[in-house]
Amino acid sequence: PDGVDCSGLVQQALAVEGIALRRDTDLQREQGEAVKFAAREAGDLVFWPGHVGLLLDGDRLCHANAHWMAVVTEPLADVMARAGSDEPVVRRYR
Protein backbone atom coordinates (compact mmCIF):
# COMPACT_ATOMS: atom_id res chain seq x y z
CA PRO A 1 0.00 0.00 0.00
CA ASP A 2 2.95 2.37 0.49
CA GLY A 3 4.45 1.75 -2.95
CA VAL A 4 7.13 -0.43 -4.46
CA ASP A 5 10.89 -0.17 -4.55
CA CYS A 6 13.15 -0.87 -7.52
CA SER A 7 13.95 -4.50 -6.71
CA GLY A 8 10.31 -5.31 -5.92
CA LEU A 9 9.22 -3.81 -9.22
CA VAL A 10 11.59 -5.91 -11.33
CA GLN A 11 10.88 -9.01 -9.23
CA GLN A 12 7.16 -8.68 -9.99
CA ALA A 13 7.74 -7.84 -13.67
CA LEU A 14 9.85 -10.94 -14.22
CA ALA A 15 7.44 -13.10 -12.18
CA VAL A 16 4.75 -12.34 -14.78
CA GLU A 17 7.04 -14.00 -17.32
CA GLY A 18 7.62 -17.01 -15.04
CA ILE A 19 11.12 -15.95 -14.03
CA ALA A 20 11.88 -16.32 -10.31
CA LEU A 21 14.04 -13.48 -9.07
CA ARG A 22 15.31 -12.90 -5.55
CA ARG A 23 13.96 -9.92 -3.64
CA ASP A 24 16.95 -7.62 -3.07
CA THR A 25 19.03 -5.81 -5.68
CA ASP A 26 22.36 -7.31 -4.61
CA LEU A 27 20.89 -10.83 -4.81
CA GLN A 28 19.17 -10.16 -8.15
CA ARG A 29 22.49 -9.01 -9.57
CA GLU A 30 23.93 -12.49 -8.90
CA GLN A 31 21.28 -14.15 -11.09
CA GLY A 32 20.97 -14.18 -14.85
CA GLU A 33 23.56 -13.87 -17.56
CA ALA A 34 26.08 -11.04 -17.77
CA VAL A 35 25.64 -8.84 -20.84
CA LYS A 36 28.01 -6.21 -22.18
CA PHE A 37 26.55 -2.74 -21.81
CA ALA A 38 26.74 -2.15 -25.57
CA ALA A 39 24.74 -5.37 -26.20
CA ARG A 40 21.84 -4.44 -23.91
CA GLU A 41 18.28 -4.96 -25.15
CA ALA A 42 14.66 -4.84 -24.05
CA GLY A 43 14.01 -7.00 -20.99
CA ASP A 44 17.51 -6.74 -19.56
CA LEU A 45 18.00 -5.45 -16.03
CA VAL A 46 20.42 -2.61 -15.42
CA PHE A 47 22.12 -2.37 -12.01
CA TRP A 48 23.90 0.34 -10.08
CA PRO A 49 24.93 -0.06 -6.43
CA GLY A 50 21.60 -0.34 -4.59
CA HIS A 51 19.42 0.23 -7.66
CA VAL A 52 17.94 -1.70 -10.58
CA GLY A 53 15.68 -0.96 -13.52
CA LEU A 54 14.14 -2.79 -16.47
CA LEU A 55 15.07 -1.82 -20.01
CA LEU A 56 12.06 -1.27 -22.25
CA ASP A 57 14.44 -0.95 -25.19
CA GLY A 58 18.14 -0.17 -25.40
CA ASP A 59 17.69 3.40 -24.24
CA ARG A 60 14.58 3.61 -22.00
CA LEU A 61 14.48 2.40 -18.40
CA CYS A 62 11.44 1.66 -16.25
CA HIS A 63 12.27 1.89 -12.55
CA ALA A 64 10.98 2.81 -9.11
CA ASN A 65 13.22 5.55 -7.78
CA ALA A 66 13.69 8.11 -5.05
CA HIS A 67 14.40 10.94 -7.49
CA TRP A 68 10.77 10.97 -8.69
CA MET A 69 9.32 8.99 -5.75
CA ALA A 70 7.42 6.95 -8.32
CA VAL A 71 7.69 4.29 -10.98
CA VAL A 72 8.73 6.09 -14.15
CA THR A 73 10.05 5.44 -17.63
CA GLU A 74 12.87 7.71 -18.66
CA PRO A 75 15.92 7.78 -20.92
CA LEU A 76 18.70 5.53 -19.67
CA ALA A 77 21.16 8.38 -20.28
CA ASP A 78 19.28 10.58 -17.76
CA VAL A 79 19.44 7.88 -15.09
CA MET A 80 23.14 7.32 -15.78
CA ALA A 81 23.86 11.04 -15.49
CA ARG A 82 22.17 11.17 -12.07
CA ALA A 83 23.92 7.98 -10.91
CA GLY A 84 27.27 9.62 -11.57
CA SER A 85 29.10 6.33 -11.30
CA ASP A 86 30.73 3.83 -13.57
CA GLU A 87 28.89 2.12 -16.37
CA PRO A 88 26.05 0.03 -14.92
CA VAL A 89 26.00 -3.76 -14.88
CA VAL A 90 23.56 -5.42 -17.29
CA ARG A 91 22.09 -8.87 -16.72
CA ARG A 92 19.73 -10.96 -18.89
CA TYR A 93 17.09 -13.29 -17.45
CA ARG A 94 15.57 -15.57 -20.10
N, CA, C and O atoms as a printed pandas DataFrame, in Angstrom:
     atom_number atom_name residue_name chain_id  residue_number  x_coord  y_coord  z_coord
0              1         N          PRO        A               1    0.807   -1.222    0.000
1              2        CA          PRO        A               1    0.000    0.000    0.000
2              3         C          PRO        A               1    0.847    1.283    0.000
3              4         O          PRO        A               1    0.365    2.341   -0.403
4              5         N          ASP        A               2    2.097    1.190    0.448
5              6        CA          ASP        A               2    2.946    2.373    0.494
6              7         C          ASP        A               2    3.801    2.537   -0.755
7              8         O          ASP        A               2    4.588    3.480   -0.838
8              9         N          GLY        A               3    3.667    1.643   -1.726
9             10        CA          GLY        A               3    4.451    1.746   -2.946
10            11         C          GLY        A               3    5.347    0.545   -3.141
11            12         O          GLY        A               3    5.246   -0.453   -2.427
12            13         N          VAL        A               4    6.220    0.656   -4.113
13            14        CA          VAL        A               4    7.128   -0.430   -4.465
14            15         C          VAL        A               4    8.520    0.158   -4.646
15            16         O          VAL        A               4    8.673    1.297   -5.087
16            17         N          ASP        A               5    9.526   -0.625   -4.304
17            18        CA          ASP        A               5   10.892   -0.174   -4.546
18            19         C          ASP        A               5   11.408   -0.811   -5.833
19            20         O          ASP        A               5   10.720   -1.622   -6.455
20            21         N          CYS        A               6   12.618   -0.438   -6.224
21            22        CA          CYS        A               6   13.153   -0.866   -7.516
22            23         C          CYS        A               6   13.264   -2.381   -7.638
23            24         O          CYS        A               6   12.892   -2.942   -8.669
24            25         N          SER        A               7   13.764   -3.048   -6.614
25            26        CA          SER        A               7   13.947   -4.497   -6.710
26            27         C          SER        A               7   12.614   -5.234   -6.681
27            28         O          SER        A               7   12.466   -6.271   -7.328
28            29         N          GLY        A               8   11.642   -4.708   -5.938
29            30        CA          GLY        A               8   10.309   -5.311   -5.922
30            31         C          GLY        A               8    9.619   -5.174   -7.268
31            32         O          GLY        A               8    8.925   -6.087   -7.715
32            33         N          LEU        A               9    9.813   -4.034   -7.908
33            34        CA          LEU        A               9    9.220   -3.807   -9.221
34            35         C          LEU        A               9    9.736   -4.812  -10.240
35            36         O          LEU        A               9    8.945   -5.434  -10.948
36            37         N          VAL        A              10   11.054   -4.978  -10.324
37            38        CA          VAL        A              10   11.591   -5.908  -11.331
38            39         C          VAL        A              10   11.295   -7.355  -10.944
39            40         O          VAL        A              10   11.119   -8.199  -11.822
40            41         N          GLN        A              11   11.238   -7.654   -9.659
41            42        CA          GLN        A              11   10.882   -9.010   -9.228
42            43         C          GLN        A              11    9.472   -9.356   -9.723
43            44         O          GLN        A              11    9.246  -10.444  -10.251
44            45         N          GLN        A              12    8.537   -8.434   -9.552
45            46        CA          GLN        A              12    7.163   -8.678   -9.992
46            47         C          GLN        A              12    7.055   -8.717  -11.515
47            48         O          GLN        A              12    6.311   -9.533  -12.057
48            49         N          ALA        A              13    7.776   -7.859  -12.199
49            50        CA          ALA        A              13    7.739   -7.836  -13.667
50            51         C          ALA        A              13    8.242   -9.155  -14.247
51            52         O          ALA        A              13    7.648   -9.681  -15.188
52            53         N          LEU        A              14    9.315   -9.687  -13.706
53            54        CA          LEU        A              14    9.846  -10.944  -14.220
54            55         C          LEU        A              14    8.982  -12.125  -13.803
55            56         O          LEU        A              14    8.903  -13.117  -14.529
56            57         N          ALA        A              15    8.330  -12.035  -12.640
57            58        CA          ALA        A              15    7.439  -13.102  -12.184
58            59         C          ALA        A              15    6.289  -13.309  -13.169
59            60         O          ALA        A              15    5.842  -14.438  -13.370
60            61         N          VAL        A              16    5.814  -12.239  -13.774
61            62        CA          VAL        A              16    4.747  -12.335  -14.776
62            63         C          VAL        A              16    5.191  -13.208  -15.942
63            64         O          VAL        A              16    4.371  -13.878  -16.569
64            65         N          GLU        A              17    6.469  -13.200  -16.227
65            66        CA          GLU        A              17    7.036  -13.996  -17.318
66            67         C          GLU        A              17    7.507  -15.377  -16.848
67            68         O          GLU        A              17    8.106  -16.129  -17.616
68            69         N          GLY        A              18    7.230  -15.703  -15.576
69            70        CA          GLY        A              18    7.618  -17.014  -15.045
70            71         C          GLY        A              18    9.065  -17.104  -14.616
71            72         O          GLY        A              18    9.595  -18.203  -14.453
72            73         N          ILE        A              19    9.713  -15.967  -14.429
73            74        CA          ILE        A              19   11.118  -15.947  -14.026
74            75         C          ILE        A              19   11.197  -15.609  -12.534
75            76         O          ILE        A              19   10.774  -14.533  -12.111
76            77         N          ALA        A              20   11.737  -16.531  -11.750
77            78        CA          ALA        A              20   11.879  -16.320  -10.311
78            79         C          ALA        A              20   13.133  -15.485  -10.050
79            80         O          ALA        A              20   14.236  -15.847  -10.460
80            81         N          LEU        A              21   12.943  -14.385   -9.374
81            82        CA          LEU        A              21   14.040  -13.479   -9.072
82            83         C          LEU        A              21   14.042  -13.212   -7.582
83            84         O          LEU        A              21   12.984  -13.017   -6.983
84            85         N          ARG        A              22   15.209  -13.202   -6.981
85            86        CA          ARG        A              22   15.308  -12.903   -5.553
86            87         C          ARG        A              22   14.796  -11.495   -5.269
87            88         O          ARG        A              22   14.560  -10.722   -6.198
88            89         N          ARG        A              23   14.625  -11.162   -4.006
89            90        CA          ARG        A              23   13.960   -9.922   -3.641
90            91         C          ARG        A              23   14.853   -8.684   -3.644
91            92         O          ARG        A              23   14.393   -7.611   -4.032
92            93         N          ASP        A              24   16.094   -8.795   -3.233
93            94        CA          ASP        A              24   16.949   -7.616   -3.068
94            95         C          ASP        A              24   17.890   -7.422   -4.259
95            96         O          ASP        A              24   18.308   -8.383   -4.905
96            97         N          THR        A              25   18.208   -6.166   -4.530
97            98        CA          THR        A              25   19.029   -5.813   -5.685
98            99         C          THR        A              25   20.353   -6.564   -5.727
99           100         O          THR        A              25   20.735   -7.078   -6.778
100          101         N          ASP        A              26   21.054   -6.634   -4.607
101          102        CA          ASP        A              26   22.359   -7.307   -4.607
102          103         C          ASP        A              26   22.219   -8.787   -4.928
103          104         O          ASP        A              26   23.107   -9.363   -5.559
104          105         N          LEU        A              27   21.124   -9.418   -4.509
105          106        CA          LEU        A              27   20.895  -10.831   -4.815
106          107         C          LEU        A              27   20.439  -11.017   -6.262
107          108         O          LEU        A              27   20.826  -11.987   -6.914
108          109         N          GLN        A              28   19.623  -10.098   -6.762
109          110        CA          GLN        A              28   19.174  -10.159   -8.154
110          111         C          GLN        A              28   20.354  -10.049   -9.108
111          112         O          GLN        A              28   20.385  -10.686  -10.160
112          113         N          ARG        A              29   21.308   -9.240   -8.725
113          114        CA          ARG        A              29   22.488   -9.010   -9.570
114          115         C          ARG        A              29   23.329  -10.272   -9.732
115          116         O          ARG        A              29   24.103  -10.378  -10.684
116          117         N          GLU        A              30   23.189  -11.222   -8.824
117          118        CA          GLU        A              30   23.929  -12.491   -8.898
118          119         C          GLU        A              30   23.272  -13.478   -9.856
119          120         O          GLU        A              30   23.906  -14.448  -10.269
120          121         N          GLN        A              31   22.017  -13.247  -10.214
121          122        CA          GLN        A              31   21.285  -14.149  -11.086
122          123         C          GLN        A              31   21.432  -13.708  -12.550
123          124         O          GLN        A              31   21.951  -12.630  -12.838
124          125         N          GLY        A              32   20.979  -14.538  -13.437
125          126        CA          GLY        A              32   20.973  -14.177  -14.849
126          127         C          GLY        A              32   22.339  -14.260  -15.501
127          128         O          GLY        A              32   23.320  -14.711  -14.910
128          129         N          GLU        A              33   22.360  -13.813  -16.725
129          130        CA          GLU        A              33   23.560  -13.866  -17.560
130          131         C          GLU        A              33   24.130  -12.458  -17.729
131          132         O          GLU        A              33   23.393  -11.512  -18.004
132          133         N          ALA        A              34   25.429  -12.331  -17.565
133          134        CA          ALA        A              34   26.083  -11.041  -17.772
134          135         C          ALA        A              34   26.007  -10.651  -19.245
135          136         O          ALA        A              34   26.180  -11.486  -20.133
136          137         N          VAL        A              35   25.743   -9.365  -19.488
137          138        CA          VAL        A              35   25.637   -8.839  -20.842
138          139         C          VAL        A              35   26.497   -7.585  -20.920
139          140         O          VAL        A              35   26.479   -6.757  -20.009
140          141         N          LYS        A              36   27.243   -7.446  -21.998
141          142        CA          LYS        A              36   28.012   -6.212  -22.177
142          143         C          LYS        A              36   27.044   -5.042  -22.338
143          144         O          LYS        A              36   25.990   -5.169  -22.960
144          145         N          PHE        A              37   27.420   -3.919  -21.772
145          146        CA          PHE        A              37   26.555   -2.740  -21.811
146          147         C          PHE        A              37   26.127   -2.400  -23.237
147          148         O          PHE        A              37   24.966   -2.063  -23.470
148          149         N          ALA        A              38   27.040   -2.484  -24.176
149          150        CA          ALA        A              38   26.745   -2.153  -25.573
150          151         C          ALA        A              38   25.773   -3.136  -26.216
151          152         O          ALA        A              38   25.159   -2.811  -27.232
152          153         N          ALA        A              39   25.618   -4.337  -25.642
153          154        CA          ALA        A              39   24.735   -5.370  -26.202
154          155         C          ALA        A              39   23.379   -5.430  -25.496
155          156         O          ALA        A              39   22.609   -6.367  -25.709
156          157         N          ARG        A              40   23.091   -4.450  -24.671
157          158        CA          ARG        A              40   21.839   -4.442  -23.911
158          159         C          ARG        A              40   20.633   -4.411  -24.843
159          160         O          ARG        A              40   20.712   -3.909  -25.964
160          161         N          GLU        A              41   19.506   -4.961  -24.358
161          162        CA          GLU        A              41   18.282   -4.958  -25.146
162          163         C          GLU        A              41   17.070   -4.996  -24.222
163          164         O          GLU        A              41   17.196   -5.164  -23.009
164          165         N          ALA        A              42   15.907   -4.837  -24.818
165          166        CA          ALA        A              42   14.661   -4.842  -24.050
166          167         C          ALA        A              42   14.579   -6.088  -23.174
167          168         O          ALA        A              42   14.892   -7.194  -23.614
168          169         N          GLY        A              43   14.156   -5.892  -21.934
169          170        CA          GLY        A              43   14.008   -6.996  -20.995
170          171         C          GLY        A              43   15.195   -7.201  -20.087
171          172         O          GLY        A              43   15.084   -7.894  -19.076
172          173         N          ASP        A              44   16.327   -6.618  -20.422
173          174        CA          ASP        A              44   17.506   -6.738  -19.562
174          175         C          ASP        A              44   17.318   -5.866  -18.318
175          176         O          ASP        A              44   16.598   -4.868  -18.343
176          177         N          LEU        A              45   17.976   -6.262  -17.242
177          178        CA          LEU        A              45   17.999   -5.449  -16.029
178          179         C          LEU        A              45   19.317   -4.700  -15.975
179          180         O          LEU        A              45   20.368   -5.232  -16.332
180          181         N          VAL        A              46   19.244   -3.458  -15.525
181          182        CA          VAL        A              46   20.424   -2.605  -15.418
182          183         C          VAL        A              46   20.619   -2.276  -13.943
183          184         O          VAL        A              46   19.696   -1.808  -13.276
184          185         N          PHE        A              47   21.825   -2.523  -13.438
185          186        CA          PHE        A              47   22.123   -2.373  -12.014
186          187         C          PHE        A              47   23.172   -1.305  -11.743
187          188         O          PHE        A              47   24.167   -1.187  -12.459
188          189         N          TRP        A              48   22.930   -0.541  -10.707
189          190        CA          TRP        A              48   23.903    0.339  -10.076
190          191         C          TRP        A              48   23.949   -0.104   -8.629
191          192         O          TRP        A              48   23.063   -0.847   -8.206
192          193         N          PRO        A              49   24.930    0.310   -7.849
193          194        CA          PRO        A              49   24.925   -0.064   -6.432
194          195         C          PRO        A              49   23.613    0.368   -5.766
195          196         O          PRO        A              49   23.307    1.558   -5.690
196          197         N          GLY        A              50   22.850   -0.607   -5.289
197          198        CA          GLY        A              50   21.600   -0.335   -4.591
198          199         C          GLY        A              50   20.423    0.035   -5.465
199          200         O          GLY        A              50   19.400    0.480   -4.945
200          201         N          HIS        A              51   20.526   -0.132   -6.778
201          202        CA          HIS        A              51   19.415    0.234   -7.665
202          203         C          HIS        A              51   19.363   -0.670   -8.879
203          204         O          HIS        A              51   20.387   -1.167   -9.348
204          205         N          VAL        A              52   18.144   -0.878   -9.385
205          206        CA          VAL        A              52   17.939   -1.701  -10.576
206          207         C          VAL        A              52   16.738   -1.164  -11.347
207          208         O          VAL        A              52   15.796   -0.622  -10.769
208          209         N          GLY        A              53   16.796   -1.326  -12.662
209          210        CA          GLY        A              53   15.681   -0.957  -13.523
210          211         C          GLY        A              53   15.575   -1.926  -14.684
211          212         O          GLY        A              53   16.504   -2.682  -14.967
212          213         N          LEU        A              54   14.433   -1.894  -15.352
213          214        CA          LEU        A              54   14.136   -2.785  -16.469
214          215         C          LEU        A              54   14.176   -2.002  -17.780
215          216         O          LEU        A              54   13.484   -0.997  -17.938
216          217         N          LEU        A              55   14.991   -2.476  -18.707
217          218        CA          LEU        A              55   15.074   -1.819  -20.014
218          219         C          LEU        A              55   13.837   -2.133  -20.849
219          220         O          LEU        A              55   13.483   -3.297  -21.033
220          221         N          LEU        A              56   13.190   -1.098  -21.348
221          222        CA          LEU        A              56   12.057   -1.273  -22.254
222          223         C          LEU        A              56   12.546   -1.383  -23.689
223          224         O          LEU        A              56   11.895   -2.000  -24.533
224          225         N          ASP        A              57   13.682   -0.789  -23.954
225          226        CA          ASP        A              57   14.442   -0.948  -25.193
226          227         C          ASP        A              57   15.876   -0.600  -24.813
227          228         O          ASP        A              57   16.173   -0.489  -23.624
228          229         N          GLY        A              58   16.746   -0.432  -25.746
229          230        CA          GLY        A              58   18.141   -0.173  -25.404
230          231         C          GLY        A              58   18.398    1.142  -24.696
231          232         O          GLY        A              58   19.453    1.325  -24.090
232          233         N          ASP        A              59   17.445    2.061  -24.766
233          234        CA          ASP        A              59   17.694    3.399  -24.242
234          235         C          ASP        A              59   16.629    3.950  -23.297
235          236         O          ASP        A              59   16.730    5.104  -22.882
236          237         N          ARG        A              60   15.604    3.155  -22.939
237          238        CA          ARG        A              60   14.579    3.609  -21.998
238          239         C          ARG        A              60   14.485    2.641  -20.831
239          240         O          ARG        A              60   14.424    1.425  -21.015
240          241         N          LEU        A              61   14.474    3.196  -19.634
241          242        CA          LEU        A              61   14.477    2.404  -18.405
242          243         C          LEU        A              61   13.199    2.652  -17.620
243          244         O          LEU        A              61   12.789    3.797  -17.434
244          245         N          CYS        A              62   12.572    1.577  -17.161
245          246        CA          CYS        A              62   11.441    1.657  -16.247
246          247         C          CYS        A              62   11.980    1.292  -14.873
247          248         O          CYS        A              62   12.590    0.236  -14.701
248          249         N          HIS        A              63   11.754    2.172  -13.885
249          250        CA          HIS        A              63   12.274    1.891  -12.553
250          251         C          HIS        A              63   11.522    2.679  -11.493
251          252         O          HIS        A              63   10.982    3.753  -11.757
252          253         N          ALA        A              64   11.498    2.120  -10.283
253          254        CA          ALA        A              64   10.978    2.814   -9.111
254          255         C          ALA        A              64   12.171    3.530   -8.495
255          256         O          ALA        A              64   13.208    2.913   -8.247
256          257         N          ASN        A              65   12.029    4.834   -8.245
257          258        CA          ASN        A              65   13.218    5.552   -7.781
258          259         C          ASN        A              65   12.877    6.692   -6.846
259          260         O          ASN        A              65   11.770    7.229   -6.860
260          261         N          ALA        A              66   13.849    7.044   -6.041
261          262        CA          ALA        A              66   13.690    8.107   -5.045
262          263         C          ALA        A              66   13.728    9.493   -5.682
263          264         O          ALA        A              66   13.185   10.440   -5.113
264          265         N          HIS        A              67   14.347    9.633   -6.830
265          266        CA          HIS        A              67   14.402   10.940   -7.486
266          267         C          HIS        A              67   12.992   11.454   -7.784
267          268         O          HIS        A              67   12.675   12.610   -7.506
268          269         N          TRP        A              68   12.149   10.586   -8.350
269          270        CA          TRP        A              68   10.774   10.972   -8.691
270          271         C          TRP        A              68    9.772   10.493   -7.653
271          272         O          TRP        A              68    8.614   10.910   -7.669
272          273         N          MET        A              69   10.213    9.609   -6.739
273          274        CA          MET        A              69    9.322    8.986   -5.750
274          275         C          MET        A              69    8.129    8.309   -6.432
275          276         O          MET        A              69    6.984    8.415   -5.992
276          277         N          ALA        A              70    8.450    7.608   -7.525
277          278        CA          ALA        A              70    7.418    6.948   -8.323
278          279         C          ALA        A              70    8.070    5.938   -9.259
279          280         O          ALA        A              70    9.291    5.894   -9.405
280          281         N          VAL        A              71    7.230    5.139   -9.881
281          282        CA          VAL        A              71    7.689    4.289  -10.977
282          283         C          VAL        A              71    7.583    5.131  -12.241
283          284         O          VAL        A              71    6.515    5.648  -12.568
284          285         N          VAL        A              72    8.698    5.262  -12.947
285          286        CA          VAL        A              72    8.735    6.089  -14.153
286          287         C          VAL        A              72    9.495    5.375  -15.259
287          288         O          VAL        A              72   10.263    4.445  -15.018
288          289         N          THR        A              73    9.255    5.841  -16.478
289          290        CA          THR        A              73   10.052    5.442  -17.634
290          291         C          THR        A              73   10.781    6.691  -18.091
291          292         O          THR        A              73   10.175    7.740  -18.308
292          293         N          GLU        A              74   12.085    6.562  -18.234
293          294        CA          GLU        A              74   12.874    7.713  -18.660
294          295         C          GLU        A              74   14.087    7.250  -19.453
295          296         O          GLU        A              74   14.438    6.070  -19.419
296          297         N          PRO        A              75   14.727    8.165  -20.163
297          298        CA          PRO        A              75   15.918    7.780  -20.922
298          299         C          PRO        A              75   17.014    7.226  -19.999
299          300         O          PRO        A              75   17.295    7.781  -18.936
300          301         N          LEU        A              76   17.610    6.138  -20.428
301          302        CA          LEU        A              76   18.701    5.535  -19.671
302          303         C          LEU        A              76   19.816    6.545  -19.443
303          304         O          LEU        A              76   20.420    6.560  -18.371
304          305         N          ALA        A              77   20.098    7.381  -20.417
305          306        CA          ALA        A              77   21.160    8.384  -20.283
306          307         C          ALA        A              77   20.890    9.336  -19.124
307          308         O          ALA        A              77   21.828    9.749  -18.442
308          309         N          ASP        A              78   19.628    9.691  -18.885
309          310        CA          ASP        A              78   19.285   10.579  -17.765
310          311         C          ASP        A              78   19.569    9.906  -16.429
311          312         O          ASP        A              78   20.103   10.526  -15.510
312          313         N          VAL        A              79   19.205    8.632  -16.332
313          314        CA          VAL        A              79   19.442    7.883  -15.089
314          315         C          VAL        A              79   20.945    7.754  -14.853
315          316         O          VAL        A              79   21.419    7.924  -13.730
316          317         N          MET        A              80   21.683    7.457  -15.904
317          318        CA          MET        A              80   23.135    7.316  -15.776
318          319         C          MET        A              80   23.774    8.630  -15.346
319          320         O          MET        A              80   24.710    8.626  -14.546
320          321         N          ALA        A              81   23.290    9.743  -15.859
321          322        CA          ALA        A              81   23.856   11.040  -15.486
322          323         C          ALA        A              81   23.625   11.316  -14.002
323          324         O          ALA        A              81   24.508   11.843  -13.326
324          325         N          ARG        A              82   22.455   10.968  -13.495
325          326        CA          ARG        A              82   22.174   11.169  -12.069
326          327         C          ARG        A              82   22.977   10.212  -11.200
327          328         O          ARG        A              82   23.405   10.575  -10.104
328          329         N          ALA        A              83   23.185    8.977  -11.692
329          330        CA          ALA        A              83   23.917    7.981  -10.906
330          331         C          ALA        A              83   25.360    8.413  -10.700
331          332         O          ALA        A              83   25.952    8.138   -9.657
332          333         N          GLY        A              84   25.922    9.085  -11.687
333          334        CA          GLY        A              84   27.269    9.625  -11.567
334          335         C          GLY        A              84   28.331    8.609  -11.225
335          336         O          GLY        A              84   29.345    8.949  -10.615
336          337         N          SER        A              85   28.113    7.375  -11.609
337          338        CA          SER        A              85   29.097    6.334  -11.300
338          339         C          SER        A              85   29.554    5.670  -12.591
339          340         O          SER        A              85   29.270    6.139  -13.693
340          341         N          ASP        A              86   30.256    4.589  -12.423
341          342        CA          ASP        A              86   30.733    3.832  -13.572
342          343         C          ASP        A              86   29.566    3.279  -14.382
343          344         O          ASP        A              86   28.410    3.342  -13.963
344          345         N          GLU        A              87   29.888    2.752  -15.520
345          346        CA          GLU        A              87   28.893    2.119  -16.375
346          347         C          GLU        A              87   28.133    1.055  -15.569
347          348         O          GLU        A              87   28.755    0.283  -14.839
348          349         N          PRO        A              88   26.814    1.003  -15.690
349          350        CA          PRO        A              88   26.050    0.025  -14.917
350          351         C          PRO        A              88   26.294   -1.399  -15.403
351          352         O          PRO        A              88   26.807   -1.625  -16.499
352          353         N          VAL        A              89   25.914   -2.345  -14.559
353          354        CA          VAL        A              89   25.996   -3.763  -14.876
354          355         C          VAL        A              89   24.675   -4.168  -15.526
355          356         O          VAL        A              89   23.605   -3.776  -15.058
356          357         N          VAL        A              90   24.746   -4.946  -16.597
357          358        CA          VAL        A              90   23.561   -5.416  -17.292
358          359         C          VAL        A              90   23.492   -6.924  -17.174
359          360         O          VAL        A              90   24.485   -7.621  -17.380
360          361         N          ARG        A              91   22.301   -7.427  -16.838
361          362        CA          ARG        A              91   22.086   -8.867  -16.720
362          363         C          ARG        A              91   20.838   -9.246  -17.523
363          364         O          ARG        A              91   19.889   -8.469  -17.624
364          365         N          ARG        A              92   20.860  -10.451  -18.086
365          366        CA          ARG        A              92   19.733  -10.955  -18.893
366          367         C          ARG        A              92   19.146  -12.167  -18.185
367          368         O          ARG        A              92   19.874  -13.021  -17.678
368          369         N          TYR        A              93   17.823  -12.229  -18.158
369          370        CA          TYR        A              93   17.093  -13.286  -17.451
370          371         C          TYR        A              93   16.071  -13.896  -18.396
371          372         O          TYR        A              93   14.918  -13.467  -18.435
372          373         N          ARG        A              94   16.501  -14.912  -19.168
373          374        CA          ARG        A              94   15.566  -15.575  -20.097
374          375         C          ARG        A              94   15.726  -17.046  -20.036
375          376         O          ARG        A              94   15.028  -17.773  -20.744
